[in-house]
Short mmCIF file of C-alpha atoms and ligand atoms in Angstrom, two decimals:
data_model
loop_
_atom_site.label_atom_id
_atom_site.label_comp_id
_atom_site.label_asym_id
_atom_site.label_seq_id
_atom_site.Cartn_x
_atom_site.Cartn_y
_atom_site.Cartn_z
CA MET A 114 0.00 0.00 0.00
CA ASN A 115 1.06 3.58 -0.64
CA GLU A 116 2.78 4.62 2.57
CA LEU A 117 0.78 7.85 2.72
CA ILE A 118 -2.58 6.08 2.41
CA GLY A 119 -1.57 3.71 5.20
CA ARG A 120 -1.14 6.59 7.62
CA VAL A 121 -4.90 6.68 8.15
CA PHE A 122 -4.45 3.75 10.51
CA ASP A 123 -1.99 5.83 12.50
CA PHE A 124 -4.57 8.64 12.70
CA GLN A 125 -7.23 6.30 14.03
CA SER A 126 -5.06 4.48 16.54
CA ARG A 127 -2.64 7.15 17.72
CA VAL A 128 -3.66 10.71 16.74
CA PHE A 129 -7.43 10.62 17.25
CA PRO A 130 -7.39 9.30 20.84
CA ASP A 131 -5.39 12.37 21.90
CA GLN A 132 -7.93 14.68 20.24
CA SER A 133 -11.10 12.72 20.92
CA ALA A 134 -12.47 15.31 23.35
CA LEU A 135 -12.11 18.07 20.76
CA TYR A 136 -13.72 15.97 18.02
CA ALA A 137 -16.55 14.98 20.38
CA GLN A 138 -17.23 18.61 21.21
CA LEU A 139 -17.21 19.53 17.50
CA ALA A 140 -19.49 16.62 16.68
CA GLN A 141 -22.00 17.59 19.37
CA HIS A 142 -22.00 21.35 18.98
CA GLY A 143 -21.10 21.74 15.29
CA GLN A 144 -18.44 23.88 13.76
CA SER A 145 -17.75 27.55 14.21
CA PRO A 146 -14.61 28.19 12.16
CA LYS A 147 -12.75 31.43 12.75
CA ALA A 148 -11.89 32.11 9.10
CA LEU A 149 -12.35 31.00 5.51
CA MET A 150 -9.14 30.41 3.61
CA ILE A 151 -9.08 30.06 -0.15
CA SER A 152 -5.70 28.69 -1.17
CA CYS A 153 -4.04 26.83 -4.00
CA ALA A 154 -4.32 23.05 -4.09
CA ASP A 155 -0.51 22.86 -4.22
CA SER A 156 0.66 20.17 -1.79
CA ARG A 157 3.31 22.49 -0.36
CA VAL A 158 0.76 25.08 0.78
CA VAL A 159 -1.01 23.75 3.85
CA PRO A 160 -3.45 26.28 5.36
CA GLU A 161 -3.80 24.38 8.64
CA ASP A 162 -0.02 24.28 8.99
CA ILE A 163 0.50 27.96 8.15
CA LEU A 164 -2.17 29.05 10.64
CA GLN A 165 -1.44 26.33 13.17
CA ALA A 166 -5.13 25.50 13.00
CA ALA A 167 -6.81 22.72 14.96
CA PRO A 168 -9.90 20.83 13.75
CA GLY A 169 -12.82 23.25 13.74
CA ASP A 170 -10.67 26.37 13.35
CA LEU A 171 -10.52 26.90 9.62
CA PHE A 172 -12.97 26.56 6.73
CA VAL A 173 -10.87 25.81 3.66
CA CYS A 174 -11.46 25.94 -0.08
CA ARG A 175 -8.56 24.86 -2.26
CA ASN A 176 -8.22 24.82 -6.02
CA ALA A 177 -5.60 25.31 -8.69
CA GLY A 178 -4.54 28.96 -8.53
CA ASN A 179 -6.60 29.96 -5.44
CA ILE A 180 -9.26 31.30 -7.77
CA VAL A 181 -12.66 32.76 -6.86
CA PRO A 182 -14.78 33.11 -10.00
CA ALA A 183 -16.74 36.35 -10.01
CA PHE A 184 -20.35 35.84 -8.97
CA ALA A 185 -22.64 34.53 -11.70
CA THR A 186 -19.80 33.62 -14.04
CA GLN A 187 -19.79 30.10 -12.63
CA ASN A 188 -22.14 28.41 -10.22
CA GLY A 189 -19.78 25.97 -8.65
CA GLY A 190 -17.89 24.74 -5.64
CA VAL A 191 -16.06 27.93 -4.80
CA SER A 192 -19.18 30.14 -4.92
CA SER A 193 -21.10 27.67 -2.77
CA THR A 194 -18.27 27.34 -0.26
CA VAL A 195 -17.97 31.12 0.09
CA GLU A 196 -21.73 31.53 0.48
CA TYR A 197 -22.00 28.77 3.07
CA ALA A 198 -19.02 30.08 5.07
CA VAL A 199 -20.46 33.59 5.22
CA ALA A 200 -24.23 32.98 5.36
CA ALA A 201 -24.42 29.78 7.40
CA LEU A 202 -21.25 29.84 9.50
CA GLY A 203 -20.87 33.59 9.95
CA VAL A 204 -17.19 33.65 9.04
CA ARG A 205 -15.83 37.18 9.44
CA ASP A 206 -12.33 36.87 7.97
CA ILE A 207 -11.69 35.63 4.45
CA ILE A 208 -8.14 34.94 3.30
CA VAL A 209 -7.12 34.44 -0.33
CA CYS A 210 -3.65 32.91 -0.29
CA GLY A 211 -1.36 32.64 -3.30
CA HIS A 212 2.14 31.27 -3.20
CA SER A 213 5.59 31.12 -4.80
CA ASP A 214 6.40 28.67 -7.59
CA CYS A 215 2.69 28.25 -8.40
CA GLY A 216 2.07 25.87 -11.30
CA ALA A 217 -1.21 27.57 -12.18
CA MET A 218 0.49 30.95 -12.39
CA LYS A 219 3.30 29.47 -14.51
CA ALA A 220 0.66 28.16 -16.90
CA LEU A 221 -1.14 31.51 -16.86
CA MET A 222 2.04 33.25 -17.98
CA ASN A 223 3.06 30.44 -20.36
CA PRO A 224 -0.13 29.18 -22.04
CA SER A 225 1.82 26.65 -24.12
CA MET A 226 2.05 24.59 -20.92
CA LEU A 227 -1.73 24.06 -21.08
CA THR A 228 -1.74 21.74 -24.07
CA GLY A 229 -3.93 18.75 -23.25
CA MET A 230 -5.48 20.49 -20.21
CA PRO A 231 -8.62 22.21 -21.54
CA ASN A 232 -10.22 22.39 -18.10
CA VAL A 233 -7.23 24.09 -16.52
CA ALA A 234 -7.06 26.50 -19.45
CA ALA A 235 -10.73 27.39 -19.00
CA TRP A 236 -10.34 27.73 -15.22
CA LEU A 237 -7.38 30.10 -15.59
CA ARG A 238 -9.53 32.53 -17.55
CA HIS A 239 -10.66 33.72 -14.12
CA SER A 240 -7.06 34.91 -13.63
CA HIS A 241 -6.71 36.56 -17.01
CA ALA A 242 -6.82 40.04 -15.47
CA ALA A 243 -3.72 39.20 -13.41
CA GLN A 244 -1.83 38.26 -16.55
CA CYS A 245 -2.89 41.54 -18.20
CA VAL A 246 -1.80 43.56 -15.15
CA VAL A 247 1.62 41.89 -15.17
CA ASP A 248 2.02 42.53 -18.90
CA ALA A 249 1.00 46.17 -18.43
CA SER A 250 2.77 47.04 -15.20
CA TYR A 251 5.87 44.85 -15.22
CA PRO A 252 6.88 44.71 -18.91
CA ASP A 253 10.51 43.92 -18.09
CA LEU A 254 9.84 40.95 -15.80
CA GLU A 255 10.57 37.48 -17.12
CA GLY A 256 10.54 33.89 -15.93
CA ALA A 257 10.21 33.25 -12.20
CA ASP A 258 9.90 36.96 -11.38
CA ALA A 259 6.93 37.36 -13.76
CA VAL A 260 5.29 34.28 -12.24
CA ARG A 261 5.78 35.67 -8.73
CA ALA A 262 4.26 38.99 -9.78
CA ALA A 263 1.35 37.15 -11.40
CA ALA A 264 0.72 35.17 -8.20
CA GLN A 265 0.51 38.37 -6.16
CA GLU A 266 -1.59 40.26 -8.71
CA ASN A 267 -3.83 37.19 -8.93
CA VAL A 268 -4.58 37.48 -5.21
CA VAL A 269 -5.67 41.09 -5.82
CA VAL A 270 -7.90 39.98 -8.72
CA GLN A 271 -9.50 37.16 -6.74
CA LEU A 272 -10.20 39.48 -3.79
CA SER A 273 -12.06 41.78 -6.17
CA HIS A 274 -14.04 38.80 -7.50
CA LEU A 275 -14.88 37.85 -3.91
CA ARG A 276 -16.54 41.22 -3.41
CA THR A 277 -18.97 40.49 -6.26
CA HIS A 278 -20.54 37.66 -4.23
CA PRO A 279 -23.73 39.00 -2.65
CA SER A 280 -23.17 37.37 0.74
CA VAL A 281 -19.68 38.88 0.94
CA ALA A 282 -20.76 42.30 -0.35
CA ALA A 283 -23.54 42.46 2.25
CA GLY A 284 -21.21 41.29 5.04
CA ILE A 285 -18.67 43.96 4.10
CA ALA A 286 -21.37 46.64 4.02
CA ARG A 287 -22.50 45.60 7.52
CA GLY A 288 -18.90 45.92 8.69
CA GLU A 289 -18.73 42.27 9.62
CA ILE A 290 -16.18 40.94 7.12
CA ALA A 291 -12.49 41.67 6.64
CA LEU A 292 -10.59 40.52 3.55
CA HIS A 293 -6.99 39.33 3.61
CA GLY A 294 -4.67 38.77 0.65
CA TRP A 295 -1.68 36.59 1.43
CA PHE A 296 1.30 35.25 -0.45
CA PHE A 297 3.13 32.25 1.01
CA ASP A 298 6.81 31.89 0.10
CA ILE A 299 7.54 28.18 0.18
CA GLN A 300 11.30 28.57 0.25
CA GLN A 301 11.35 31.17 3.03
CA GLY A 302 8.37 29.87 5.00
CA CYS A 303 7.07 33.40 5.33
CA VAL A 304 3.76 35.09 4.54
CA LEU A 305 3.41 38.45 2.84
CA ALA A 306 0.11 40.24 3.36
CA LEU A 307 -1.59 42.72 1.07
CA ASP A 308 -1.94 46.15 2.62
CA GLY A 309 -5.12 47.64 1.23
CA GLU A 310 -3.98 51.21 1.91
CA SER A 311 -0.76 51.06 -0.12
CA GLY A 312 -1.82 48.23 -2.42
CA ARG A 313 1.44 46.39 -1.72
CA PHE A 314 2.36 43.05 -0.21
CA MET A 315 4.29 43.44 3.02
CA PRO A 316 5.99 40.99 5.38
CA ILE A 317 4.01 39.93 8.42
CA ARG A 318 6.03 40.74 11.50
CA GLU A 319 5.17 39.83 15.05
CA GLY A 320 4.56 42.97 17.06
CA SER A 321 3.57 45.03 14.00
CA PRO A 322 -0.01 45.58 12.90
CA MET A 323 -1.18 42.91 10.47
CA PRO A 324 -1.58 44.37 6.95
CA VAL A 325 -5.21 43.92 5.88
CA ALA A 326 -6.58 44.07 2.33
CA LEU A 327 -9.94 45.39 3.50
CA ALA A 328 -10.49 46.07 7.17
CA ALA A 329 -13.92 45.43 8.63
CA GLY A 330 -15.92 48.64 8.80
CA ARG A 331 -19.49 49.53 8.04
CA ARG A 332 -19.78 51.31 4.71
CA ARG A 333 -22.54 52.85 2.68
CA ALA A 334 -21.94 54.42 -0.72
CA PHE A 335 -25.17 56.36 -0.57
CA ASP A 336 -24.77 59.52 1.48
CA LEU A 337 -28.27 60.38 2.62
CA GLN A 338 -27.36 63.83 3.94
CA GLY A 339 -25.18 64.75 0.97
CA ASP A 340 -27.91 63.57 -1.35
CA GLU A 341 -30.45 65.80 0.35
CA VAL A 342 -28.16 68.82 0.11
CA ALA A 343 -27.57 68.17 -3.58
CA ALA A 344 -31.29 67.96 -4.13
ZN1 ZN B 627 -0.40 27.06 -6.87
#
């Protein structure tokens, strides 16, 4: 048997008994995860590891390229996961996490790699804006640097898609949801976070305020008083 598959026996006999009280509590009272994390399916990016999350802590949605299709472009797993996390579970922090050396981003920047993968090619259309931003804003970047830039710009694009989802838009308007854009560097083991004020990714440092893509805060575009004055 594949050695990895066989480790399930180790979970049942050795790991679970130590955590049985936690699992029992979660089974009886249900889940109340503290955040939704949308990350790449890459085996080297492990949300529970990065956040040191225990069972019940983190609602996770993983796919190639940590993509969130804009609302109504695709009724699928990601949209449903986002809606359930926000509407049913009341998650208040949503993290979109890209990473270094991302195969999806390599394919985005080098479409010839997509031969024989029509589904991946179609899926990556949801990241097309990131490719266009890299072409427009970083014309001199090549190779690994262009892929790294694409991975970070892709996080920005997917965060904007996230805001088109009605449950997320309403939660943001109520001031209940904060958005986080992260980039995990596999080699360095460090996380960069998107700072919504400057629009740049910055290192996360203990003791410094955590950069946030969109801080929670009630917002209304319609200014009732201003509107009355204008009238
Ligand atoms: Zn990836």
